[in-house]
Coordinates of C-alpha atoms and ligand atoms in Angstrom, one line a residue:
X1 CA 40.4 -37.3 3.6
X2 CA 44.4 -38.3 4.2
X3 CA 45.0 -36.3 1.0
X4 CA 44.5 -33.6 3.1
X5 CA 47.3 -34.1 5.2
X6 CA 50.0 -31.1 5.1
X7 CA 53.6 -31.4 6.3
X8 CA 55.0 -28.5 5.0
X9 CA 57.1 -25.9 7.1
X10 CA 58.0 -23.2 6.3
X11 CA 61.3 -21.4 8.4
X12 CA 61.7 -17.7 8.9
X13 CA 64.7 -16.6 10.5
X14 CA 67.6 -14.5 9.8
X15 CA 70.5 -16.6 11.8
X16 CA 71.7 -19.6 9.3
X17 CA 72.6 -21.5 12.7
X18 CA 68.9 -21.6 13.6
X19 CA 68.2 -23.3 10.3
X20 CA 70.6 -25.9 11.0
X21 CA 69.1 -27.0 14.3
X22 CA 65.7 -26.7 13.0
X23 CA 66.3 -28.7 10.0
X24 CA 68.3 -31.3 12.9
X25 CA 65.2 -31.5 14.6
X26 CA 62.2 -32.1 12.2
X27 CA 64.1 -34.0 9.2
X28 CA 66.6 -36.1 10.9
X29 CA 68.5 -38.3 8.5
X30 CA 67.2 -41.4 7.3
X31 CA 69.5 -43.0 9.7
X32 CA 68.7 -41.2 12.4
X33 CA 65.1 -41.5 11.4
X34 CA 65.0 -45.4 11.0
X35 CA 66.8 -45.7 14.6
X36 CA 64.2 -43.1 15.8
X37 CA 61.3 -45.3 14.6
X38 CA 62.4 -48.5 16.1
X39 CA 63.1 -47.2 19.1
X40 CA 59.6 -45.3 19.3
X41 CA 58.4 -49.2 18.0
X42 CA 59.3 -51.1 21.1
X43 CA 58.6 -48.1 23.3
X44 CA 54.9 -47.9 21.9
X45 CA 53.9 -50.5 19.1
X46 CA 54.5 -50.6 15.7
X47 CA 50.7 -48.7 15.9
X48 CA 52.5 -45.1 17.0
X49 CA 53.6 -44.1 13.2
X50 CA 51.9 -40.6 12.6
X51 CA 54.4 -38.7 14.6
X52 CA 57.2 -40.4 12.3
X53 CA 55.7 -38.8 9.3
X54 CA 58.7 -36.8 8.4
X55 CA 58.2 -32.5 7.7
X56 CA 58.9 -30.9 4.8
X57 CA 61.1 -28.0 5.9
X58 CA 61.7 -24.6 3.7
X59 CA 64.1 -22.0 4.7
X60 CA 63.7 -18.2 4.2
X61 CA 66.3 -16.0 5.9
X62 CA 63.8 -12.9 6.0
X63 CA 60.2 -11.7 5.9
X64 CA 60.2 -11.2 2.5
X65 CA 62.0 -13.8 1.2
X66 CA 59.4 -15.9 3.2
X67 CA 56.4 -13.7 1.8
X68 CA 57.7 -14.5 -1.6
X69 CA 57.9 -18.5 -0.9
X70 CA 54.2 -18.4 0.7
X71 CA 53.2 -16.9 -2.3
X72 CA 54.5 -19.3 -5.0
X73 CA 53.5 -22.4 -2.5
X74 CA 49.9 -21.3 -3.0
X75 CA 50.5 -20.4 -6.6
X76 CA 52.1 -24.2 -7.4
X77 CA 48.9 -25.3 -5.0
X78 CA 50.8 -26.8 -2.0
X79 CA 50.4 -24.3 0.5
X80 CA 52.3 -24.3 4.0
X81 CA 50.6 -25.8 6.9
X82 CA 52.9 -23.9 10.0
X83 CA 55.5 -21.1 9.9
X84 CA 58.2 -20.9 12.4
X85 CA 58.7 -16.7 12.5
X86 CA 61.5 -15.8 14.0
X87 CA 60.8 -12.2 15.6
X88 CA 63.8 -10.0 15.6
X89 CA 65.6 -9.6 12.6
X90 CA 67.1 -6.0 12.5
X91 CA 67.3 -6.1 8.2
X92 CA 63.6 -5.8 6.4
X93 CA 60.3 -6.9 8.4
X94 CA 60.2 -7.6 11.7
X95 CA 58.6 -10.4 13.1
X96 CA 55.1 -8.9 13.6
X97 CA 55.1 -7.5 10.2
X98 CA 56.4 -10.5 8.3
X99 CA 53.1 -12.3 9.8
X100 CA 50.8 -9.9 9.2
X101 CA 52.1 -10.1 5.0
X102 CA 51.8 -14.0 5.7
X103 CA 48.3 -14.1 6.9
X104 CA 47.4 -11.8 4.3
X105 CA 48.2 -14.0 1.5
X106 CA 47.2 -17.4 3.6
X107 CA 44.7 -16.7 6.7
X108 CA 45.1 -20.6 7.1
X109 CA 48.7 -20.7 8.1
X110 CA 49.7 -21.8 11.4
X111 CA 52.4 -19.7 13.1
X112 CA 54.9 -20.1 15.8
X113 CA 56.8 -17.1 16.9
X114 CA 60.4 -18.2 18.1
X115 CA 61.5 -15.2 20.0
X116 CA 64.6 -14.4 22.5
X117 CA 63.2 -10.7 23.3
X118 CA 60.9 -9.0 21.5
X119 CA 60.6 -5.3 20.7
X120 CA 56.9 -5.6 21.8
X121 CA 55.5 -7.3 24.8
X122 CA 53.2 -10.3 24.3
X123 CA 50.4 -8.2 24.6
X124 CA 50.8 -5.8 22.0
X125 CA 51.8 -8.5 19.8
X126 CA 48.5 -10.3 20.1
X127 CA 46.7 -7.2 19.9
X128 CA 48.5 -6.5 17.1
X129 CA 47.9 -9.3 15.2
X130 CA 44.3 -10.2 16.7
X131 CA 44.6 -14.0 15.4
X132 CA 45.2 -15.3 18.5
X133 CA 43.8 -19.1 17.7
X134 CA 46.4 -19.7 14.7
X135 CA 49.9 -18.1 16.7
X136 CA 51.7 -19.4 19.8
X137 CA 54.8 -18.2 21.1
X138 CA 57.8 -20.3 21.4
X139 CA 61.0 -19.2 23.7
X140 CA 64.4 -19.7 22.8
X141 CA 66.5 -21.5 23.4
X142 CA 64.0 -24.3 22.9
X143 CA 63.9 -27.8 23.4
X144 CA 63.4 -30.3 20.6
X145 CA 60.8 -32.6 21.6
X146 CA 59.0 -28.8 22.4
X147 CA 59.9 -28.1 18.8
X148 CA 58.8 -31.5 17.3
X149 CA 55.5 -31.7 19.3
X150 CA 54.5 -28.3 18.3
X151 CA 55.2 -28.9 14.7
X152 CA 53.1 -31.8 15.1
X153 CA 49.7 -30.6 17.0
X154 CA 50.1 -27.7 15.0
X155 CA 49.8 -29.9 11.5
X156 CA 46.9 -31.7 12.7
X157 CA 45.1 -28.6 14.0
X158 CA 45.8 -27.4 10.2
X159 CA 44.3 -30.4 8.7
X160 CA 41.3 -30.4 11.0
X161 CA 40.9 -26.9 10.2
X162 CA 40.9 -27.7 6.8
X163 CA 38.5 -30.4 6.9
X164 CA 36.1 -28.3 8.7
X165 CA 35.9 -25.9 6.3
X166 CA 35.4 -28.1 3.5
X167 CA 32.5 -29.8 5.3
X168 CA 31.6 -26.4 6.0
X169 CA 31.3 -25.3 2.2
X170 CA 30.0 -28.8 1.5
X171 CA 26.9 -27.9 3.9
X172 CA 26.5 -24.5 2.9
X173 CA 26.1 -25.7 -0.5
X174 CA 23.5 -28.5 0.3
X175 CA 21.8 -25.7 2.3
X176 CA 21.8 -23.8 -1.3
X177 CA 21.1 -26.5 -3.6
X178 CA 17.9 -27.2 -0.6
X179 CA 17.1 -23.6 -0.5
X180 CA 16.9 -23.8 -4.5
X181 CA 15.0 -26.7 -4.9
X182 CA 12.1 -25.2 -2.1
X183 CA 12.1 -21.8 -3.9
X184 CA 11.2 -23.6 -7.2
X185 CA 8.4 -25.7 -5.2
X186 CA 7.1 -23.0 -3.9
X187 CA 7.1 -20.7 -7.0
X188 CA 5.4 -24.2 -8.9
X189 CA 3.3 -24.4 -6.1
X190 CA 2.3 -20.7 -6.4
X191 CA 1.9 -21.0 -10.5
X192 CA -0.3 -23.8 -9.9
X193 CA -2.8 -21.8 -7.3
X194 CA -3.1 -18.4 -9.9
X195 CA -4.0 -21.4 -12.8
X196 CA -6.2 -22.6 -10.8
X197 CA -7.8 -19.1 -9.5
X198 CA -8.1 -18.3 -13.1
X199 CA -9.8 -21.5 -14.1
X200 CA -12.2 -21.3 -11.1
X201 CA -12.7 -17.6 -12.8
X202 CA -13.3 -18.8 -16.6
X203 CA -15.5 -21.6 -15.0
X204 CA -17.8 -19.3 -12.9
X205 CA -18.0 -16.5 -15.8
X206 CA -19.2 -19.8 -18.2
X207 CA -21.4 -21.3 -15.5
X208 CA -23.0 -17.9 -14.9
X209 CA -23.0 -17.4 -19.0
X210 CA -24.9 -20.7 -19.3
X211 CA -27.6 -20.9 -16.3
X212 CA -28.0 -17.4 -17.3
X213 CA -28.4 -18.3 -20.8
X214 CA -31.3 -21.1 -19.8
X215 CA -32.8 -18.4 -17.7
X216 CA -33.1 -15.7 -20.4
X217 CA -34.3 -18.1 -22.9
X218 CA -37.4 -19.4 -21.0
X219 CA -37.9 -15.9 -19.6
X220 CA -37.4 -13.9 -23.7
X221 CA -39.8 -16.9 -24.7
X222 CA -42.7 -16.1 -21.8
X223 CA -42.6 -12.7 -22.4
X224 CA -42.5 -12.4 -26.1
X225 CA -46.0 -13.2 -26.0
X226 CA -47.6 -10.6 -23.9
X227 CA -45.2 -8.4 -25.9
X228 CA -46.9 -8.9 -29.0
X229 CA -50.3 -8.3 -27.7
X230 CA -49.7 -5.7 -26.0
X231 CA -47.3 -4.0 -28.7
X232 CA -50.3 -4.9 -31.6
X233 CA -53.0 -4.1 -29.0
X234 CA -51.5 -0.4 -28.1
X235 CA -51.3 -0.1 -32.5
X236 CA -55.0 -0.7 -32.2
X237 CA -55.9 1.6 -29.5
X238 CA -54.2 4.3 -30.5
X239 CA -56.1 3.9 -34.1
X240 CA -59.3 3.8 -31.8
X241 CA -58.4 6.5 -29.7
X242 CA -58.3 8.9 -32.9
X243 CA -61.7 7.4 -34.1
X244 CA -62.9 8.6 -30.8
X245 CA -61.8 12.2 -31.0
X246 CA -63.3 12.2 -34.6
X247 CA -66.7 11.1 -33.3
X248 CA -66.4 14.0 -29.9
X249 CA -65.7 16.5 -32.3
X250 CA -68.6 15.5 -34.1
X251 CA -70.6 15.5 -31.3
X252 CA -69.3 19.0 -30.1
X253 CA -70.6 20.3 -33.5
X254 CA -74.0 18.8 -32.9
X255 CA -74.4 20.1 -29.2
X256 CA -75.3 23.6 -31.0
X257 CA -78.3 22.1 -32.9
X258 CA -79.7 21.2 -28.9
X259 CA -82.5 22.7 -27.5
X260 CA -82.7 22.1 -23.9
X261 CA -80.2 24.6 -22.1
X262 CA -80.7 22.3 -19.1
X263 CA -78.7 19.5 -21.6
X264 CA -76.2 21.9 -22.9
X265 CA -75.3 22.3 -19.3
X266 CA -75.2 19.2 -17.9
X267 CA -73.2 18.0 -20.7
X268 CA -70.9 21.2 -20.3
X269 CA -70.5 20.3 -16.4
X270 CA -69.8 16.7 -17.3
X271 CA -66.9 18.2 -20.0
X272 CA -65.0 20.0 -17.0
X273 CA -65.7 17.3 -14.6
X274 CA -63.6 14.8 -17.1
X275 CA -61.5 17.3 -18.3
X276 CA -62.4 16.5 -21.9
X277 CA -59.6 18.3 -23.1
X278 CA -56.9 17.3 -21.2
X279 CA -57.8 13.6 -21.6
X280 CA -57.7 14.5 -25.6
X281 CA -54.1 15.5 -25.8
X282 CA -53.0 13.2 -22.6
X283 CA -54.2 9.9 -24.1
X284 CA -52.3 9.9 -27.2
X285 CA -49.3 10.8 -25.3
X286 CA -49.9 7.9 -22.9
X287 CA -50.1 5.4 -25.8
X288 CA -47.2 6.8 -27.5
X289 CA -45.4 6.4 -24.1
X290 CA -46.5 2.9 -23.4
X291 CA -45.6 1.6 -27.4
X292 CA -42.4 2.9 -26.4
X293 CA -41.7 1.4 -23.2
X294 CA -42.9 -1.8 -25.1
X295 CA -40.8 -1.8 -27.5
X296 CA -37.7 -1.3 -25.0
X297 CA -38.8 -4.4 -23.7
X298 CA -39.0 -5.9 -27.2
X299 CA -35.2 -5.2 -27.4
X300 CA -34.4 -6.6 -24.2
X301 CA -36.3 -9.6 -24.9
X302 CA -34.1 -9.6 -28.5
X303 CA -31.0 -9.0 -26.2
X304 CA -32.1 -11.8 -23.8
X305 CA -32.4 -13.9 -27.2
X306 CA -29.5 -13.4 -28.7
X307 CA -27.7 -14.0 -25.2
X308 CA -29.1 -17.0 -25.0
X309 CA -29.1 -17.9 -28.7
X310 CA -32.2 -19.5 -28.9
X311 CA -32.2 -18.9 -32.0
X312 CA -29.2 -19.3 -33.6
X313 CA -29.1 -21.6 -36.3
X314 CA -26.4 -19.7 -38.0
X315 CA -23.6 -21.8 -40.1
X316 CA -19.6 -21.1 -39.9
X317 CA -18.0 -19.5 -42.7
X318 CA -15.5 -18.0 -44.0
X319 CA -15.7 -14.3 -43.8
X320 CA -14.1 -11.1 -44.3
X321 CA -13.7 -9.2 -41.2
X322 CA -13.3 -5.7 -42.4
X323 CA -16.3 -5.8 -44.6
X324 CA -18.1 -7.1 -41.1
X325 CA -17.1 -3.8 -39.1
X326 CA -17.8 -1.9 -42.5
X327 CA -21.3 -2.9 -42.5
X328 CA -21.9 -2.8 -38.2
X329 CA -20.5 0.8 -38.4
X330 CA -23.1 1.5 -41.1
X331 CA -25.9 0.2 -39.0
X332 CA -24.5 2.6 -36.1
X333 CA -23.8 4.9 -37.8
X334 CA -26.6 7.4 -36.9
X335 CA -25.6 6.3 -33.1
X336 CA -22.0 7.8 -33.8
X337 CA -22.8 10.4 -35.6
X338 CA -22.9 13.1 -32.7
X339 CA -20.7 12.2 -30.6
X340 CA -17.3 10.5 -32.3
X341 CA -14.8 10.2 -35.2
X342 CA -14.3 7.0 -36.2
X343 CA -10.5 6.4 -37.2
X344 CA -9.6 3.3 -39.0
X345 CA -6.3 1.6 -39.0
X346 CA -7.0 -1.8 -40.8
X347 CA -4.8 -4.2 -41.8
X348 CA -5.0 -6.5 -44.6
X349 CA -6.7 -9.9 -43.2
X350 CA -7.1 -13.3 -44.4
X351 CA -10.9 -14.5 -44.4
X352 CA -11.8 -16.2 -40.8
X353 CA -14.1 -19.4 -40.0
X354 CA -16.7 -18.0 -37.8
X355 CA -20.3 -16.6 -37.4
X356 CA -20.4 -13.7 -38.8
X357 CA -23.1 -12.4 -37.4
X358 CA -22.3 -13.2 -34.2
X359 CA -19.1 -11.8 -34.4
X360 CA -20.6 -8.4 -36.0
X361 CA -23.0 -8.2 -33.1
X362 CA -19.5 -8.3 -30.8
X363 CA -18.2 -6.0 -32.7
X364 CA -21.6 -3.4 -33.0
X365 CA -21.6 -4.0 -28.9
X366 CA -18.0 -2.7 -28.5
X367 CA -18.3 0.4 -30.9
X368 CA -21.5 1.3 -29.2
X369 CA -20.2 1.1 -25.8
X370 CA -17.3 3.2 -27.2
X371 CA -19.6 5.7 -28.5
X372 CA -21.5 5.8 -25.0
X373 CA -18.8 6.2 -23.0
X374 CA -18.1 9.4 -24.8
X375 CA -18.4 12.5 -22.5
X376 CA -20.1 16.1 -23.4
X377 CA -16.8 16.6 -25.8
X378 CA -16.7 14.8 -29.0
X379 CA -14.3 11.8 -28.8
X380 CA -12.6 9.7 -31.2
X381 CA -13.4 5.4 -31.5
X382 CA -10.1 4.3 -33.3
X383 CA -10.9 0.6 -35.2
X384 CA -7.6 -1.5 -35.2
X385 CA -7.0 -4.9 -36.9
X386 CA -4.0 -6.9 -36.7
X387 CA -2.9 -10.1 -38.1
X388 CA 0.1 -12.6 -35.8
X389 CA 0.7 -16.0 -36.8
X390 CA -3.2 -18.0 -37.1
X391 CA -4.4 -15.5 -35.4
X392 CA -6.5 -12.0 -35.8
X393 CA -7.7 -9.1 -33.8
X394 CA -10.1 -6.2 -33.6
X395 CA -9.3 -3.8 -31.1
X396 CA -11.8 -0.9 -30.3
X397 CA -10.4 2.3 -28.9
X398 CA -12.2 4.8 -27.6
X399 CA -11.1 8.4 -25.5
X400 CA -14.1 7.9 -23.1
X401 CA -14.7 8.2 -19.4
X402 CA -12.7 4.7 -19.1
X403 CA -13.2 2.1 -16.8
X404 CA -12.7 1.9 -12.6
X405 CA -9.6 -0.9 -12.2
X406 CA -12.3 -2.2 -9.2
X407 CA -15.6 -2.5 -12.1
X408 CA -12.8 -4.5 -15.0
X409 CA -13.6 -7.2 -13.2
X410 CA -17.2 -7.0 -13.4
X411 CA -18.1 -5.3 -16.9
X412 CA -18.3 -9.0 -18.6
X413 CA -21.0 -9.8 -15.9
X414 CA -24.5 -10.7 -17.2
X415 CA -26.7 -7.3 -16.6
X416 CA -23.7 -5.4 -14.9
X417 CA -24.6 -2.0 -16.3
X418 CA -23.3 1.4 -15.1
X419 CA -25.7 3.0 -17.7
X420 CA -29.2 4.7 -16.9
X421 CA -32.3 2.3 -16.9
X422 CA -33.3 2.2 -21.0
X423 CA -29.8 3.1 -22.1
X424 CA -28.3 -0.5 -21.1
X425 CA -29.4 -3.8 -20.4
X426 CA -25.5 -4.8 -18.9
X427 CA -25.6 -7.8 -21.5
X428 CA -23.9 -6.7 -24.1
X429 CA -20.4 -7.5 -22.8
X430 CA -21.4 -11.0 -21.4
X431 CA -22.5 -11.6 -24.6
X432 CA -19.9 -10.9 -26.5
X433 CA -17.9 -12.7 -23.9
X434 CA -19.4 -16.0 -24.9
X435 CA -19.5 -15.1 -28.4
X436 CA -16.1 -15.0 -28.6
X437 CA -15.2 -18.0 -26.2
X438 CA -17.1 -20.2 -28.9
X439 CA -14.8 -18.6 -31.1
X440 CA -12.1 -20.1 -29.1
X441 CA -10.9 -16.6 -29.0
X442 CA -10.2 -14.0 -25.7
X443 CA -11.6 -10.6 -25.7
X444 CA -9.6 -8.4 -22.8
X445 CA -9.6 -4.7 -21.9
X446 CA -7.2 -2.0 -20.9
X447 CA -8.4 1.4 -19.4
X448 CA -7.5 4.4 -17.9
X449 CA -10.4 6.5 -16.5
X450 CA -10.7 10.0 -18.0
X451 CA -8.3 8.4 -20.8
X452 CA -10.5 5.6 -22.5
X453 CA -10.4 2.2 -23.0
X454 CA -9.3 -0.3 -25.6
X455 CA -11.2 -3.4 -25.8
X456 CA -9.4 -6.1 -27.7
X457 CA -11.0 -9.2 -29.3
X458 CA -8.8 -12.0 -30.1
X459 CA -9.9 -14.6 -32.9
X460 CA -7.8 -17.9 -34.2
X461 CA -8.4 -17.8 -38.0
X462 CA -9.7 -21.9 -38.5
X463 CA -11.7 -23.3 -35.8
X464 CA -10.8 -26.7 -34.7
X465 CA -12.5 -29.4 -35.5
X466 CA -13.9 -29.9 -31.9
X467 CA -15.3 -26.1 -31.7
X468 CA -17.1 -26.4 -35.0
Ligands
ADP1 N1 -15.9 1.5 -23.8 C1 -16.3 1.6 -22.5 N2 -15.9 2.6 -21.7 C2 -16.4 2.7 -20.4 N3 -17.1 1.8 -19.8 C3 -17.5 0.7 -20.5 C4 -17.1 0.6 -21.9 N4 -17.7 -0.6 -22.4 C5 -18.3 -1.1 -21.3 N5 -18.3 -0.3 -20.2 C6 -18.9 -0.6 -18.9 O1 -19.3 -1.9 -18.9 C7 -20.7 -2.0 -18.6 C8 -21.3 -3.2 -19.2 O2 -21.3 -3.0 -20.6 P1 -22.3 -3.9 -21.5 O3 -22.2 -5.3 -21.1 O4 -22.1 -3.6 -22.9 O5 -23.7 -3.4 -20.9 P2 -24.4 -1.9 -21.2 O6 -23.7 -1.3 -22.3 O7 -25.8 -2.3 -21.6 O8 -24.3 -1.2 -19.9 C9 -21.2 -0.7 -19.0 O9 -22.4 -0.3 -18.3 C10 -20.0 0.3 -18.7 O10 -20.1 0.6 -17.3
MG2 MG1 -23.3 -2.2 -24.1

C-alpha cells in the first residue's frame, strides 16, 4: 500500500516571509538534505530513512487562493495530505473560515493552525470547527524540528487514515457481496420449499384421484348389481301393483252380488282397518319414489364409473373442440334453459389430440356447475376459447354465487359437494381434474363470491408420445 503514501503540503499564509522559512524547513536543498541524511545515518543507521522523505510544499498567500489549489489538487487526483493555516490574515477569509471552505471540499485533510493571536480563543475555534481529531494548533514563533515532526506524524496519520478507510469500503463491500449471495440462497432455498409444497399438493390430489379411483370402481361394480334388480324388480311391481287394483275393483263390484250381511261387514271392517284406499293411491307413489331414488343411485354409480374409468376404452383423436361444447350444450340444454344465457365468444381452433368424450364430459361438468351456481336471478354462463402457441383453452364463466377463497382449495376434492343431497355427488370436479391431467393439461379457477367464477381448462394441442 506505499502508493498511498502522501507528501504533499499545502501553505496558507499571507506573510511571504513565512513561506520562506517554511519552505527552509521541510525542502532543504539537496545539499543541505544529503548532509542532513548522513548525519541522521551515523546518528541512527542507514535503517532511519522515512523521516528523509522530502515534502512537497505549495504556497497560497490567502484562503481563497488556497481553496482554489485544494480544489484543482483533487481535480488532477493528487490531493493534499496536511495544510499549514495560518489564522490571521486581515484581507479575505480568516483562518477559521478558510478551514471550514477546506474541509468542505476534502474532509480528509490534515490541518495545522499556525497562529500568533487569534481573534477567537481556542475554544470557540474548536467548537467552531467541531473536527477536533484532523486540527492541532501550532504557536508561533515555532521551532523546526516542532515544524518537521508535525509535518511528519501528521502524513502518516493521513496515510493510515486512508488505509483504513479503504479496508473499510473493502469490508463493507464483502459484507454486501455476502449479504447478496445469502439473500439469493435463501430466496433459492424458499423457491425450492413452495415447488416442493406444490408437488406434495399435485401428488396428494393424484394419490387421492387414484385410490379413490380403485375404490369407486370395485364399489360402482358391487352395486350395479343390486341396482339392476332392484331398478327391473320395482318395473315389475309396479306393473303388479296395477294388476292388483284391477282385480280389488273387481272384487268391490262383486261384494254387491253377496248375501250374508255378516260378510259384507266383516269385509267392510277389514277395508277401514287396512285403509284400502289409502294404500291404493300410497303404493304407487312409493314405487314411483323408490324407481327414483334408484335411479339417482344409477347415476352415481355412472359417476363413480366414469371417475374411475372402468370403462374407458376410448381412442385419442383428433377433434374439433367447438363442435364438442356445441353438442354438450345441446345435451344440457333443457338444464340451462331456466336459469342462464349462454354467451359464446369462440375463437377459431385447430383440431386437438384427445378423448373427446372425456373432455366433453369436463366440459358438460363445468357448464352445469355454472348453471347451478346461478341464484333466483337469471344469470349469464359466457363460453370462451382461446388459442397461444401449442396450446388451447375453454374457459367457462358464469355470474353465480362464486366460490369462498377458503373452499378453492377443496372444490377439486373427490365428493366435496356444497350442493343438497341428490343435486351433487362432489365428483364432478375431481373428475374433470384427472381428465384433464391425462391431457397433460391444468384446469384452474378464479372467483369472487356474489360475482361468479371462471373456470379455465388448459389443453396442449398434440399429446406426447409418453401420455398417449
Ligand atoms: N361454477 C361454480 N360456482 C360456484 N361453486 C362451484 C362452481 N363449480 C363448482 N363449485 C363448487 O364446487 C363443488 C364441487 O363441484 P363438483 O365436483 O362439480 O361437485 P358437485 O357439482 O356435484 O357438487 C360444488 O359443490 C360447489 O360448491
Ligand atoms: Mg358438479
Amino acid at each position: 500500500m506505499s502508493d498511498l503514501s502522501n507528501r504533499r503540503i499545502l501553505l496558507i499564509d499571507d506573510t511571504p516571509s513565512i513561506h520562506e522559512d517554511f519552505r527552509k524547513i521541510l525542502t532543504p536543498t539537496s545539499a543541505q538534505h544529503v548532509e542532513l541524511d548522513e548525519m541522521e545515518a551515523t546518528l541512527f543507521g542507514s535503517e532511519v530513512k522515512s523521516t528523509n522523505l522530502l515534502f512537497e510544499l505549495d504556497s497560497a498567500y490567502g484562503g481563497q487562493e488556497g481553496l482554489g489549489k485544494l480544489i484543482q489538487a483533487i481535480q488532477e487526483n493528487r490531493p493534499y495530505a496536511l495544510a499549514f493555516v495560518d489564522m490571521r490574515m486581515p484581507e479575505g477569509w480568516d483562518g477559521a473560515q478558510t478551514i471550514e471552505h477546506l474541509w468542505q471540499e476534502d474532509p480528509q485533510l490534515q490541518v495545522v493552525v499556525c497562529t500568533a493571536y487569534s481573534d477567537y480563543s481556542w475554544d470557540e475555534l474548536l467548537e467552531r470547527l467541531h473536527a477536533h481529531d484532523r486540527l492541532l494548533i501550532l504557536k508561533k514563533p515555532f521551532d523546526n524540528i516542532e515544524v518537521q515532526q508535525m509535518a511528519n506524524t501528521l502524513l502518516t496519520k493521513w496515510e493510515m487514515t486512508e488505509r483504513a478507510s479503504i479496508q473499510m469500503s473493502h469490508l463493507e463491500h464483502l459484507v454486501d457481496q455476502r449479504t447478496a449471495q445469502f439473500k439469493q440462497a435463501s430466496e433459492a432455498l424458499q423457491r425450492e420449499i413452495d415447488e416442493r409444497k406444490q408437488l406434495e399438493s399435485q401428488l396428494v390430489q393424484s394419490e387421492k384421484l387414484a385410490s379413490l379411483g380403485q375404490l369407486a370402481a370395485g364399489v360402482a361394480h358391487e352395486i350395479n348389481n343390486p341396482i339392476g334388480f332392484i331398478s327391473s324388480n320395482l318395473g315389475a311391481l309396479d306393473g303388479y301393483f296395477k294388476q292388483l287394483q284391477e282385480m280389488l275393483d273387481a272384487y268391490r263390484e262383486a261384494e254387491n252380488a253377496i248375501g250374508s250381511s255378516e260378510v259384507i261387514d266383516r269385509l267392510g271392517q277389514l277395508r277401514e282397518r287396512v285403509e284400502l284406499d289409502f294404500l291404493r293411491e300410497d303404493i304407487p307413489l312409493l314405487i314411483k319414489e323408490s324407481k327414483e331414488g334408484i335411479d339417482r343411485v344409477g347415476r352415481i354409480v355412472k359417476d363413480l364409473k366414469d371417475f374411475s374409468r372402468v370403462d374407458s376404452n376410448q381412442e385419442w383423436q383428433w377433434t374439433n373442440l367447438q363442435q364438442g361444447i356445441e353438442s354438450t350444450l345441446n345435451i344440457v340444454a333443457n338444464e340451462l334453459k331456466y336459469k342462464a344465457d349462454v354467451v359464446k365468444e369462440f375463437q377459431k381452433l385447430p383440431d386437438i389430440e384427445c378423448l373427446p368424450s372425456q373432455i366433453n364430459q369436463v366440459i358438460m361438468n363445468l357448464i352445469v356447475n355454472a348453471s347451478q351456481a346461478m341464484g333466483p336471478e337469471r344469470g349469464t354462463i359466457t363460453l370462451r376459447t382461446g388459442l397461444e402457441g401449442e396450446t388451447v383453452s375453454i374457459e367457462v364463466a358464469d355470474t353465480g354465487i362464486g366460490i369462498e377463497p377458503d373452499n378453492l382449495q377443496k372444490i377439486f376434492d373427490p365428493f366435496y359437494t356444497t350442493k343438497p343431497v341428490g343435486q351433487g355427488t362432489g365428483l364432478g370436479l375431481s373428475l374433470s381434474y384427472g381428465i384433464v391431467k391425462k391431457h397433460q393439461g391444468d384446469i384452474s379457477v378464479r372467483s369472487e363470491v356474489g360475482v361468479g367464477s371462471t373456470f379455465r381448462v388448459e389443453l396442449p394441442v398434440r399429446q406426447s408420445k409418453a401420455a398417449v
